[in-house]
Amino acid sequence: MSIMEKQIKQGTVGVVGLGSMGLGSALALVDAGFDVVGFDVNAAAVEKLQAGGGRTVASPSAVAREANIVLVVVVNSDQVDQVVFGESGLAETLAPGGLIIQCTTVAPSYVRQLDEKLAERELGLLDAPISGGSVKARQGELSVMGSGSKACFAQADEVLKTVAAKVYELGDKAGIGSSMKLVNQSLAGVHIAAAAEAMALGIHMGLDPDTVYEVITHSAGNSWMFENRVPHILNGDYTPHSAVDIFVKDLGIVHSTGRELTLPLPIASTALQQFTAASAAGHGREDDSAVIKVYEHLSGLKLPTASKD
Amino acid sequence: MSIMEKQIKQGTVGVVGLGSMGLGSALALVDAGFDVVGFDVNAAAVEKLQAGGGRTVASPSAVAREANIVLVVVVNSDQVDQVVFGESGLAETLAPGGLIIQCTTVAPSYVRQLDEKLAERELGLLDAPISGGSVKARQGELSVMGSGSKACFAQADEVLKTVAAKVYELGDKAGIGSSMKLVNQSLAGVHIAAAAEAMALGIHMGLDPDTVYEVITHSAGNSWMFENRVPHILNGDYTPHSAVDIFVKDLGIVHSTGRELTLPLPIASTALQQFTAASAAGHGREDDSAVIKVYEHLSGLKLPTASKD
């Protein structure tokens, strides 16, 4: 079977939530020849999908009327609940045998409940949080930390292969994918806050920030996030690639999951406080590296500015 | 000038402190043709240097009687003070123009005072903390985060080239090298504690520990320390490469430096508490990855054991 035949057989795919990740994935699906039908409350996002060759409709239920596989890429579990079970939600029209690929970062306990409620309606769920950022979404090169039945994975196969460079099949039950994503977000959030704190310490001690970056990225103190985010600090450019408030949310899920499990998570909880402080100081919509501004506000530390060149 | 002539010209080099890092560097210097004269209070360490072709003497002052360049590789600033200014210390016999290469992780404020006191005696100081671990020390492939006068760097050149693969010359004043090392230790300590916490969370949520390692090391949550230390946890092997108590000490220096500067460092301070808790529970001399046992003690979490295979 040629790739073209597979694409024709795959038919229509729905995408609910056209933020940077959802839109990128939707356009990657269009590029691969899928018939993409999307929905978002944001008119600008809707126009971008249309401009890229996708179709858009007026509600999640209208999406599910046309597509039997729907990616849900929204902000949090409240929004997932709204687009699935709310008025004009997916559950109103998605035919039995239909599949929801849930890509939002949510609590494992939430996604297990979601799976039970969908199963009652003979609807399938892939617990499939994504990572990689908007650029990789657009290129169809996300990572998917997925779990669900083999049948659901088979049903989603062509879609997942199109949006992701790497699909981890982590188990046959909802919640496993979200658990793995939570471990990743816990580390990612802590590493960004730790990078900010270490840069604040270095600058306060009088070190040259660019030299700190050069030395640390070649030393045992390096992390993926240090290497990726500290350049934003060095350039004084807090244009959001991923915003402070995303980690207020995601480390909030880590924190509350720790409480559910009665497992103390002091490091992640402290990092959460730093992102919360950054949001409190008005930086919630800036790049997550702006968590360093908490140290600036408190200590009068002089951070690099965009005009340094 | 050939390498051999340089080595002959370089003459004798002293090494005070023959722990895993000091011994490794001393043996690397022997291998490179230096006349190495060492001292340690530990008889077993002394024998290892002798077995490797070095000479040993009865005190730091006896070292400095023979060598005009001395590496100091001890545990903390109290020990540095002892071997330099204590009874039979280096300062008693090191001739004016002599150089101390101070490799111990200490507070920047301490090493600035040390530099002043040595300058009064016409002795040079390189603030030259090392990193890389015992294996790289033995191979002469450490990293040096150094600062000091150009004259001191020139005087130390052949020695530094022998013990290190990378020498960062960070500035002309004592304290800059130690500041950079502190930034690195802050990140390294936080990343180990964060790795332990994230693994504890993943295991408690029911994830397979080996799979967590596989996924995270290919995701944005990765760090140098996660990649390096988590295998110890997966193998249930807490043989110390670097011990929990090293980070009680080094994050303690980070914490007290933050207090000196009036800069709050909540993430590093929380990580310090976790290492302190691990030490309190009797794991101070185990590998630093044993910080995960704090979560085990508190929650009854089941960690991988050495017998799993």
XYZ file of C-alpha atoms in Angstrom:
618
model
C 0.000 0.000 0.000
C 1.487 3.339 -1.016
C 1.677 6.325 1.299
C -0.980 8.033 -0.824
C -3.432 5.158 -0.413
C -2.885 5.191 3.346
C -3.626 8.908 3.454
C -6.825 8.491 1.470
C -7.910 5.643 3.707
C -7.121 7.782 6.795
C -9.651 10.351 5.669
C -10.556 13.307 7.812
C -8.875 14.226 11.080
C -10.122 16.791 13.576
C -8.052 19.188 15.660
C -9.636 21.027 18.595
C -7.417 23.736 20.001
C -5.328 25.733 17.519
C -2.748 27.275 19.808
C 0.894 27.090 18.743
C 1.080 23.314 19.234
C -2.374 22.411 17.879
C -2.087 24.707 14.860
C 1.378 23.399 14.051
C 0.177 19.804 14.173
C -2.936 20.662 12.119
C -0.814 22.272 9.387
C 1.611 19.327 9.434
C -1.416 17.064 8.848
C -2.606 19.286 5.969
C 0.872 19.130 4.409
C 0.772 15.338 4.616
C -2.462 15.262 2.625
C -5.004 14.809 5.405
C -8.408 16.483 5.248
C -8.126 18.572 8.432
C -11.150 20.080 10.140
C -10.343 22.344 13.066
C -11.943 24.420 15.789
C -10.762 27.130 18.156
C -12.548 29.967 19.984
C -9.775 32.298 18.775
C -10.657 33.795 15.350
C -7.022 34.550 14.476
C -6.061 30.903 15.019
C -8.988 29.773 12.864
C -7.836 32.037 10.033
C -4.321 30.643 10.194
C -5.581 27.104 9.706
C -7.776 28.222 6.800
C -4.846 30.063 5.211
C -2.792 26.881 5.513
C -5.350 24.751 3.692
C -7.415 23.373 6.558
C -11.173 23.611 7.020
C -12.728 25.053 10.154
C -16.123 24.649 11.764
C -18.127 26.360 14.491
C -17.822 23.912 17.416
C -16.175 20.712 18.677
C -19.395 18.815 17.926
C -19.171 20.026 14.321
C -15.606 18.702 14.182
C -16.660 15.264 15.434
C -19.526 15.162 12.938
C -16.905 15.036 10.158
C -13.922 13.324 11.768
C -13.732 10.052 13.685
C -10.251 10.852 14.992
C -9.824 14.117 16.897
C -6.717 15.599 18.449
C -7.433 17.688 21.539
C -4.664 20.220 22.152
C -5.925 22.699 24.731
C -4.527 24.312 27.868
C -5.774 22.297 30.835
C -8.222 19.627 32.017
C -11.072 22.150 32.444
C -10.802 22.958 28.746
C -10.577 19.250 27.850
C -13.771 18.636 29.800
C -15.440 21.586 28.105
C -14.536 20.545 24.543
C -15.458 16.896 25.143
C -18.522 17.034 27.401
C -19.607 20.693 27.313
C -22.340 22.201 25.139
C -21.605 21.436 21.471
C -18.802 19.180 22.678
C -17.158 16.272 20.874
C -19.144 13.671 22.806
C -22.399 14.935 21.299
C -21.531 13.810 17.782
C -18.469 11.528 17.854
C -19.753 8.186 16.539
C -19.079 4.975 18.512
C -15.637 3.695 17.553
C -14.359 7.244 17.304
C -11.019 8.155 18.884
C -9.879 11.150 20.909
C -6.123 11.736 20.958
C -5.710 13.798 24.106
C -2.472 15.808 23.874
C -2.973 18.327 26.706
C -0.790 18.095 29.830
C -3.226 16.966 32.544
C -3.149 14.970 35.776
C -2.963 11.181 35.332
C -5.961 10.860 37.676
C -7.991 13.152 35.410
C -7.199 11.267 32.214
C -8.119 7.925 33.818
C -11.564 9.346 34.640
C -11.853 10.743 31.121
C -11.046 7.314 29.687
C -13.793 5.647 31.779
C -16.404 8.178 30.734
C -15.469 7.832 27.050
C -15.465 4.030 27.243
C -19.101 4.156 28.456
C -19.898 5.829 25.140
C -17.797 3.326 23.142
C -15.282 6.044 22.368
C -11.539 5.387 22.406
C -8.905 7.521 24.114
C -5.195 7.825 23.578
C -3.484 9.459 26.540
C -0.936 11.207 24.356
C 0.776 14.279 25.804
C 3.134 15.938 23.348
C 6.387 17.797 23.743
C 8.806 19.604 21.486
C 7.396 23.112 21.116
C 5.702 25.016 18.314
C 8.537 24.750 15.765
C 8.655 20.968 15.985
C 4.852 20.822 15.944
C 4.849 22.659 12.614
C 7.473 20.261 11.248
C 5.534 17.200 12.413
C 8.420 16.281 14.713
C 6.893 16.242 18.164
C 7.484 13.584 20.795
C 4.403 11.736 22.015
C 4.386 10.077 25.440
C 1.449 7.807 24.767
C -0.627 5.107 26.400
C -3.841 3.333 25.454
C -5.073 0.116 23.891
C -3.263 -1.443 20.953
C -6.429 -0.896 18.926
C -6.350 2.846 19.664
C -2.665 3.058 18.741
C -3.385 1.230 15.468
C -6.296 3.548 14.720
C -4.113 6.615 15.395
C -1.019 5.278 13.653
C -0.940 7.460 10.515
C -1.903 10.586 12.452
C 0.755 10.026 15.118
C 3.421 9.282 12.510
C 2.555 12.572 10.813
C 2.657 14.834 13.865
C 5.507 13.145 15.737
C 9.104 12.117 15.109
C 8.994 9.836 18.136
C 6.001 7.999 19.603
C 6.589 6.247 22.923
C 4.010 3.486 23.457
C 4.227 3.303 27.221
C 1.405 0.950 28.117
C -2.172 -0.057 27.455
C -3.903 2.133 30.019
C -4.775 5.812 30.110
C -2.688 7.682 32.695
C 0.695 6.184 31.872
C 1.413 8.722 29.127
C 0.339 11.596 31.381
C 2.452 10.235 34.236
C 5.545 10.245 32.015
C 4.759 13.754 30.808
C 4.473 14.861 34.430
C 7.928 13.467 35.239
C 9.299 15.382 32.244
C 7.506 18.620 33.179
C 8.695 18.315 36.759
C 12.311 18.144 35.585
C 11.866 20.767 32.868
C 10.289 23.258 35.281
C 12.862 22.676 38.006
C 15.705 22.976 35.502
C 14.438 26.319 34.152
C 14.039 27.728 37.662
C 17.448 26.316 38.659
C 19.030 27.832 35.527
C 17.516 31.209 36.409
C 18.656 30.958 40.026
C 22.189 29.901 39.061
C 22.473 32.732 36.502
C 21.211 35.179 39.155
C 23.841 33.885 41.573
C 26.601 34.095 38.970
C 25.663 37.626 37.910
C 25.378 38.736 41.543
C 28.865 37.332 42.222
C 30.168 39.452 39.330
C 30.638 36.746 36.702
C 30.184 37.565 33.025
C 26.838 35.979 32.019
C 28.031 34.867 28.570
C 31.055 33.176 30.137
C 28.845 31.382 32.665
C 26.834 30.007 29.745
C 29.982 28.916 27.898
C 31.452 27.132 30.934
C 28.262 25.527 32.297
C 27.137 24.145 28.933
C 30.471 22.265 28.892
C 30.246 21.099 32.515
C 28.334 18.683 34.727
C 25.898 21.436 35.700
C 24.358 21.491 32.227
C 20.764 20.629 31.397
C 18.707 20.634 28.208
C 16.746 23.586 29.609
C 19.844 25.525 30.741
C 21.261 25.259 27.238
C 17.948 26.177 25.591
C 16.588 28.951 27.849
C 19.628 30.842 29.170
C 20.257 32.444 25.741
C 16.902 34.228 26.184
C 18.272 35.701 29.435
C 21.602 36.620 27.787
C 19.745 38.408 24.978
C 17.264 40.038 27.358
C 14.546 38.654 25.062
C 11.521 37.301 26.906
C 9.302 36.805 23.835
C 7.340 33.728 24.923
C 8.282 30.426 23.299
C 6.611 28.792 26.285
C 5.214 31.111 28.955
C 5.809 31.357 32.718
C 2.123 30.541 33.289
C 2.522 27.175 31.519
C 4.836 26.097 34.326
C 2.583 27.598 36.977
C 0.025 25.189 35.541
C 2.244 22.152 34.901
C 4.183 22.303 38.176
C 0.774 22.856 39.795
C -0.292 19.474 38.390
C 2.968 17.930 39.670
C 2.306 19.440 43.090
C -1.306 18.292 43.299
C -0.403 14.813 42.029
C 2.180 14.611 44.832
C -0.586 15.476 47.288
C -2.902 12.834 45.800
C -0.130 10.250 46.243
C 0.996 11.611 49.646
C 4.476 12.031 48.214
C 6.345 15.194 49.222
C 8.004 16.919 46.246
C 9.905 19.801 47.827
C 12.093 20.673 44.836
C 9.279 20.836 42.287
C 7.099 22.685 44.805
C 9.786 25.300 45.382
C 10.197 25.758 41.622
C 6.402 26.189 41.411
C 6.647 29.001 43.976
C 9.259 30.768 41.818
C 7.057 30.611 38.702
C 4.091 31.747 40.807
C 6.168 34.677 42.060
C 7.115 35.583 38.471
C 3.451 35.490 37.492
C 2.526 37.579 40.548
C 5.074 40.191 39.451
C 3.364 40.486 36.062
C 5.548 38.161 33.965
C 3.073 35.297 33.499
C 2.828 35.709 29.741
C 6.532 36.249 29.149
C 8.930 33.453 28.247
C 9.396 30.988 31.105
C 13.018 32.122 31.444
C 11.548 35.360 32.880
C 11.369 33.468 36.174
C 14.828 35.038 36.679
C 13.082 38.417 37.094
C 11.933 37.271 40.537
C 15.583 37.439 41.614
C 15.943 40.814 39.873
C 12.896 42.254 41.663
C 14.110 41.042 45.048
C 17.784 41.882 44.826
C 18.202 44.699 42.314
C 20.368 42.363 40.258
C 21.190 43.804 36.816
C 20.128 41.395 34.069
C 21.394 41.606 30.476
C 19.157 43.782 28.303
C 18.091 43.433 24.686
C 20.060 46.565 23.764
C 23.386 45.167 24.931
C 24.691 44.741 21.392
C 61.800 23.465 23.184
C 60.713 19.825 23.338
C 58.139 18.508 25.755
C 60.884 16.674 27.658
C 62.908 19.861 28.136
C 59.828 21.646 29.416
C 59.203 18.891 31.918
C 62.754 19.029 33.170
C 62.538 22.787 33.479
C 59.233 22.447 35.359
C 60.963 20.393 38.015
C 59.173 19.228 41.114
C 55.472 19.685 41.791
C 53.763 19.165 45.128
C 50.310 17.716 45.766
C 48.682 18.104 49.183
C 45.546 16.004 49.537
C 45.568 12.570 47.918
C 41.866 11.791 47.828
C 40.408 10.446 44.583
C 40.891 13.750 42.740
C 44.290 14.713 44.208
C 45.745 11.222 43.815
C 44.516 10.990 40.242
C 46.098 14.325 39.346
C 49.330 13.389 41.157
C 49.596 10.129 39.186
C 48.814 11.950 35.928
C 51.716 14.304 36.739
C 54.014 11.324 37.459
C 53.024 9.769 34.121
C 53.913 13.025 32.361
C 57.434 12.914 33.823
C 57.076 15.342 36.711
C 58.895 14.770 39.974
C 55.846 14.585 42.260
C 56.091 14.995 46.016
C 52.852 14.390 47.881
C 51.316 14.486 51.326
C 48.153 13.142 52.911
C 47.184 12.199 56.469
C 45.746 8.952 55.083
C 48.426 6.220 54.946
C 46.600 4.220 52.254
C 46.533 7.247 49.947
C 50.237 7.850 50.552
C 51.025 4.245 49.588
C 49.060 4.564 46.363
C 51.109 7.560 45.276
C 54.350 5.746 46.149
C 53.205 2.672 44.216
C 52.524 4.914 41.220
C 56.020 6.404 41.217
C 55.570 9.534 43.323
C 57.496 10.524 46.408
C 55.784 11.326 49.691
C 56.846 13.356 52.703
C 55.641 13.839 56.284
C 53.945 17.255 56.116
C 52.810 20.085 53.842
C 55.854 22.097 54.916
C 58.059 19.222 53.761
C 56.267 19.321 50.389
C 56.892 23.055 49.988
C 60.545 22.636 50.928
C 60.990 20.657 47.695
C 58.360 22.081 45.342
C 57.682 25.688 44.419
C 54.320 24.810 42.850
C 51.827 22.967 45.062
C 48.363 21.732 44.208
C 45.995 21.752 47.195
C 43.161 19.268 46.709
C 41.411 18.853 50.057
C 37.806 18.747 51.259
C 36.940 22.233 52.488
C 38.285 25.655 53.458
C 39.103 24.543 57.028
C 41.444 21.940 55.571
C 42.913 24.470 53.130
C 43.643 26.781 56.042
C 45.175 23.918 57.995
C 47.509 22.746 55.208
C 48.564 26.295 54.297
C 48.783 28.137 57.632
C 48.591 25.344 60.245
C 51.525 23.739 62.037
C 53.972 22.323 59.466
C 51.888 24.051 56.800
C 52.928 25.094 53.323
C 53.426 28.738 54.323
C 56.251 27.784 56.688
C 58.576 26.705 53.900
C 57.205 27.818 50.512
C 59.811 30.244 49.178
C 58.759 33.713 47.928
C 57.645 33.384 44.317
C 56.109 29.994 45.073
C 52.626 29.185 43.797
C 49.657 27.452 45.393
C 47.122 26.019 42.946
C 44.017 25.794 45.119
C 41.628 23.183 43.653
C 39.231 22.674 46.572
C 35.612 23.876 46.259
C 35.437 26.811 48.679
C 33.513 30.068 49.065
C 34.696 32.921 46.807
C 34.937 35.147 49.904
C 37.291 32.639 51.543
C 39.623 32.365 48.557
C 39.882 36.163 48.249
C 41.073 36.319 51.875
C 43.488 33.463 51.216
C 44.910 35.345 48.249
C 45.507 38.481 50.344
C 47.276 36.557 53.079
C 49.495 34.739 50.569
C 50.305 37.963 48.716
C 51.651 39.415 51.982
C 54.184 36.568 51.947
C 54.966 37.085 48.229
C 53.274 33.787 47.400
C 51.071 33.374 44.345
C 47.617 31.809 44.263
C 45.601 30.320 41.459
C 41.931 30.021 42.367
C 41.492 26.822 40.388
C 38.576 24.576 41.345
C 38.479 21.363 39.351
C 35.677 19.193 38.093
C 35.334 15.935 36.210
C 35.604 13.235 38.871
C 38.236 10.685 39.814
C 38.415 8.898 36.445
C 39.141 12.090 34.531
C 41.601 13.168 37.231
C 43.590 9.980 36.679
C 43.558 10.589 32.909
C 44.700 14.190 33.313
C 41.441 15.356 31.765
C 39.861 17.532 34.422
C 38.227 20.897 33.823
C 39.742 23.821 35.684
C 37.650 26.914 36.401
C 40.557 29.202 37.111
C 41.353 32.792 37.981
C 44.524 34.601 39.009
C 47.273 36.783 37.577
C 48.698 36.101 34.130
C 52.040 35.461 35.834
C 50.490 32.729 38.012
C 48.809 31.118 34.991
C 52.123 31.168 33.127
C 53.930 29.634 36.115
C 51.268 26.880 36.375
C 50.960 26.304 32.638
C 52.660 22.912 32.289
C 51.035 21.560 35.445
C 47.562 22.681 34.398
C 48.003 21.290 30.884
C 48.941 17.948 32.438
C 46.054 17.599 34.891
C 43.315 19.195 32.769
C 41.790 18.785 29.320
C 40.214 22.242 29.622
C 41.483 25.254 31.538
C 39.117 28.220 31.703
C 41.039 31.426 32.441
C 38.168 33.421 33.877
C 39.893 36.549 35.136
C 42.879 37.974 36.976
C 41.499 37.916 40.521
C 41.050 35.159 43.069
C 37.364 34.377 43.649
C 36.231 34.316 40.030
C 37.149 30.658 39.565
C 35.442 29.708 42.818
C 32.353 31.726 41.852
C 32.040 29.787 38.596
C 32.529 26.487 40.412
C 29.765 27.496 42.823
C 27.354 28.160 39.936
C 28.194 24.716 38.565
C 27.808 22.982 41.944
C 24.509 24.745 42.517
C 23.142 23.352 39.256
C 24.744 19.928 39.698
C 23.324 19.508 43.205
C 19.848 20.714 42.242
C 19.826 18.461 39.181
C 20.763 15.351 41.207
C 18.073 16.082 43.785
C 15.560 16.866 41.012
C 16.465 13.628 39.213
C 15.909 11.684 42.437
C 12.595 13.436 43.087
C 11.360 12.907 39.532
C 12.328 9.214 39.608
C 10.540 8.867 42.968
C 7.451 10.492 41.456
C 7.574 8.292 38.363
C 8.022 5.078 40.372
C 5.258 6.105 42.787
C 2.923 6.702 39.820
C 3.679 3.159 38.626
C 6.014 3.928 35.733
C 8.789 1.503 34.818
C 12.036 3.148 36.035
C 14.111 2.001 33.046
C 11.507 3.411 30.664
C 11.497 6.736 32.508
C 15.271 6.894 31.983
C 14.933 6.057 28.285
C 12.241 8.678 27.664
C 13.659 11.505 29.814
C 17.183 11.216 28.421
C 15.613 11.890 25.001
C 13.384 14.742 26.197
C 13.581 18.355 27.356
C 13.687 17.192 30.997
C 17.198 15.796 30.589
C 20.281 17.004 32.425
C 23.905 15.908 32.512
C 23.356 14.708 36.070
C 20.076 12.886 35.297
C 21.826 10.969 32.546
C 24.886 10.231 34.703
C 23.361 9.453 38.127
C 19.991 7.782 37.455
C 21.706 4.554 36.255
C 23.017 4.177 39.826
C 19.400 4.261 41.025
C 18.276 1.816 38.307
C 21.046 -0.590 39.319
C 20.450 -0.097 43.042
C 24.179 0.589 43.300
C 25.088 3.408 45.676
C 28.858 2.830 45.660
C 30.077 6.405 46.035
C 31.522 8.062 42.935
C 30.810 11.361 44.674
C 29.121 11.165 48.077
C 25.924 12.721 49.453
C 28.030 14.627 52.011
C 29.951 16.395 49.220
C 26.712 18.105 48.228
C 25.781 18.806 51.847
C 29.081 20.720 51.848
C 28.940 22.318 48.373
C 25.274 23.364 48.499
C 26.071 24.596 52.016
C 28.647 26.939 50.434
C 26.056 28.018 47.842
C 23.565 28.692 50.630
C 25.994 30.680 52.798
C 27.245 32.656 49.787
C 23.619 33.575 49.050
C 23.305 34.829 52.634
C 26.558 36.837 52.305
C 25.153 38.464 49.149
C 21.597 38.789 50.551
C 20.342 36.817 47.560
C 17.613 34.238 48.242
C 18.335 30.882 46.581
C 15.224 28.832 47.363
C 15.834 26.028 44.854
C 19.438 25.335 45.855
C 18.479 25.649 49.522
C 15.694 23.103 49.154
C 18.072 20.709 47.397
C 20.506 21.228 50.306
C 17.744 20.158 52.703
C 17.237 16.937 50.718
C 20.944 16.051 50.850
C 20.979 16.951 54.551
C 17.992 14.648 55.082
C 19.790 11.834 53.234
C 22.841 12.353 55.432
C 20.654 12.435 58.550
C 19.176 9.076 57.514
C 22.656 7.550 57.386
C 23.424 7.834 53.664
C 26.050 10.591 53.805
C 28.879 8.414 52.519
C 26.834 6.698 49.804
C 26.709 7.916 46.217
C 24.953 11.273 45.916
C 22.131 9.582 43.969
C 21.165 8.028 47.348
C 19.342 11.308 48.004
C 16.406 9.376 46.486
C 16.321 7.266 49.677
C 14.811 10.251 51.488
C 11.685 9.713 49.373
C 11.872 5.964 50.044
C 12.085 6.468 53.815
C 9.167 8.886 53.825
C 6.795 7.149 51.456
C 7.651 3.457 51.437
C 8.385 3.765 47.736
C 10.022 0.623 46.319
C 13.338 1.474 44.637
C 15.131 -0.858 42.202
C 17.554 -3.164 44.008
C 20.974 -4.458 42.979
C 19.568 -7.998 42.704
C 16.975 -7.124 40.080
C 18.840 -8.896 37.280
